[in-house]
Coordinates of C-alpha atoms in Angstrom, one line a residue:
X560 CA -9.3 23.8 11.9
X561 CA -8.2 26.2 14.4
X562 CA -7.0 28.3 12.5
X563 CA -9.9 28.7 9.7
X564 CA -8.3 32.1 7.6
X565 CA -5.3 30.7 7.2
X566 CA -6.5 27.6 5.6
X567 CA -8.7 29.5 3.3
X568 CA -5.9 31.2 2.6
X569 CA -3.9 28.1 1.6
X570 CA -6.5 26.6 -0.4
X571 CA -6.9 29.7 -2.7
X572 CA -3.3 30.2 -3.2
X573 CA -3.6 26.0 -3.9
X574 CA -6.0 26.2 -6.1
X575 CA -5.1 29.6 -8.4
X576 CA -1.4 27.3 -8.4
X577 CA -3.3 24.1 -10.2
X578 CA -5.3 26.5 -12.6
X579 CA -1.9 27.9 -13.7
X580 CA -0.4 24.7 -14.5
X581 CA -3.0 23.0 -15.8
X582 CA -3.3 25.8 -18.2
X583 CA 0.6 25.8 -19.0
X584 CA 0.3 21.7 -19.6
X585 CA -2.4 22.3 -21.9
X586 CA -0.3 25.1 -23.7
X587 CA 2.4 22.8 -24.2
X588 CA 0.2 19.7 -25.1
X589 CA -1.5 22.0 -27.7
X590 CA 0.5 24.5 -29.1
X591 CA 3.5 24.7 -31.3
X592 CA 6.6 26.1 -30.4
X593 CA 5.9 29.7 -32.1
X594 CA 2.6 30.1 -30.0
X595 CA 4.5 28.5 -26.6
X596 CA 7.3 31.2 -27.2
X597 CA 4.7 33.8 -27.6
X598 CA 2.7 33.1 -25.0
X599 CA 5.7 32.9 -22.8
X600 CA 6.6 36.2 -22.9
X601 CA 3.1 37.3 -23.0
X602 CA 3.1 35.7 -19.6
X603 CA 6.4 37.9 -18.7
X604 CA 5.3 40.6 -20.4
X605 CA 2.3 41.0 -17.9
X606 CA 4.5 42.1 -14.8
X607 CA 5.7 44.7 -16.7
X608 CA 4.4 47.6 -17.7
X609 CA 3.8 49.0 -21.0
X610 CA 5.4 52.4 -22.2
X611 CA 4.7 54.0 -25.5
X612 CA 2.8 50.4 -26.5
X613 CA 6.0 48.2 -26.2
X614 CA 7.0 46.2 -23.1
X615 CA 10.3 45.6 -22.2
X616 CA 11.1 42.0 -20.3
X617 CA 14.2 43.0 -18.5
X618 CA 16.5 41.1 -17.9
X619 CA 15.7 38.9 -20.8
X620 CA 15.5 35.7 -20.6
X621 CA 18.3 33.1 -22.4
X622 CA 17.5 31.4 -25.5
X623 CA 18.2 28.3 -23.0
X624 CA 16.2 29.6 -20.4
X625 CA 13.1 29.6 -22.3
X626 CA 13.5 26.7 -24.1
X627 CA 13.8 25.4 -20.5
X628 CA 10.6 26.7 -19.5
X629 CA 8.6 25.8 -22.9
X630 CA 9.8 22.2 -22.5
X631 CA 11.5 22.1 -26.0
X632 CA 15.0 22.9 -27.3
X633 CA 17.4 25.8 -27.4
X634 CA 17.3 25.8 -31.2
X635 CA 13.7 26.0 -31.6
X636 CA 13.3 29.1 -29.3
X637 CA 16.6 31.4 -31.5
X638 CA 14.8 30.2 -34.2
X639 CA 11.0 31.4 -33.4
X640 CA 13.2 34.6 -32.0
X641 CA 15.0 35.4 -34.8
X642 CA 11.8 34.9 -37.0
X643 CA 9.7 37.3 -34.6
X644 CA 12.7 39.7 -34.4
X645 CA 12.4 40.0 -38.8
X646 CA 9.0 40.5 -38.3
X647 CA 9.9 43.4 -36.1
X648 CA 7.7 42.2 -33.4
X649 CA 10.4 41.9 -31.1
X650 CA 14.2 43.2 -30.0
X651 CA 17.1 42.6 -28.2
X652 CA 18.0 45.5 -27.0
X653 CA 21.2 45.1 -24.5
X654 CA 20.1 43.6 -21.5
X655 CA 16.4 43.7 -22.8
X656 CA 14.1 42.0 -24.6
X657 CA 11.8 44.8 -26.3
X658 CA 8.2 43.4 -27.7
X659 CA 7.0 45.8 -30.0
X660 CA 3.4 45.3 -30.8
X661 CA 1.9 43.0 -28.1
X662 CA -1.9 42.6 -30.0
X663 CA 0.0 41.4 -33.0
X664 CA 2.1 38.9 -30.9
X665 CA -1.9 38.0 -28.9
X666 CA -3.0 37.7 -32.7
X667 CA -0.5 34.9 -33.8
X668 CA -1.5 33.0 -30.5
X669 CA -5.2 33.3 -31.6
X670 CA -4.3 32.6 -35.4
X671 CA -5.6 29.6 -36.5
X672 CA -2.7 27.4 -38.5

C-alpha cells in the first residue's frame, strides 16, 4: 500500500507469469509431441533474431533438455528432431541448432492432424 508502483508492478509481472503457463499447460495437455517440440523452439526461436530467414537457437538445447521442458521423453524429442531435420526444416549445426523455414515449422503447429 505504500508503495502503490511497485505493487502494480508485481501484479503485471504476476499475471503475464500465469498467462505463460497456463498457455504452456494447455500446450502440453493438447498437443502431441511434434507440435510441443515445435512450438518449443518457436518459443526459443523468438529471442533470437532472424538472418537471411533462418534463426539460429545457440547454444542448442540437449535432446534431454527439451524433453525436460516438453514433459515427455528423450526418445521422442531425437525422434521428432531427426524427422524435422529430413524434412530440412531444421539443423544441427556445431553448437547450433539452425531452423530453416520458421512459417513452415508455424504451419505444422497450425495443421490440423
Amino acid at each position: 500500500m505504500t508503495h502503490p508502483t511497485f505493487a502494480w508492478m508485481l501484479l503485471e509481472h504476476l499475471s503475464a507469469q500465469l498467462r505463460r503457463m497456463t498457455e504452456r499447460v494447455f500446450e502440453y495437455s493438447t498437443l502431441v509431441v511434434r507440435k510441443r517440440l515445435i512450438v518449443e523452439l518457436l518459443h526459443r526461436a523468438e529471442k533470437a533474431a532472424p538472418v537471411d530467414g533462418e534463426v539460429s537457437i545457440s547454444p542448442a538445447p540437449t535432446h534431454s533438455e527439451l524433453a525436460a521442458t516438453m514433459s515427455t521423453h528423450r526418445e521422442a524429442v531425437s525422434r521428432e528432431i531427426s524427422d524435422l531435420a529430413k524434412r530440412g526444416l531444421i539443423e544441427k549445426h556445431g553448437s547450433r541448432l539452425l531452423l530453416h523455414d520458421v512459417s513452415a515449422l508455424r504451419a505444422l503447429v497450425d495443421k490440423k492432424e
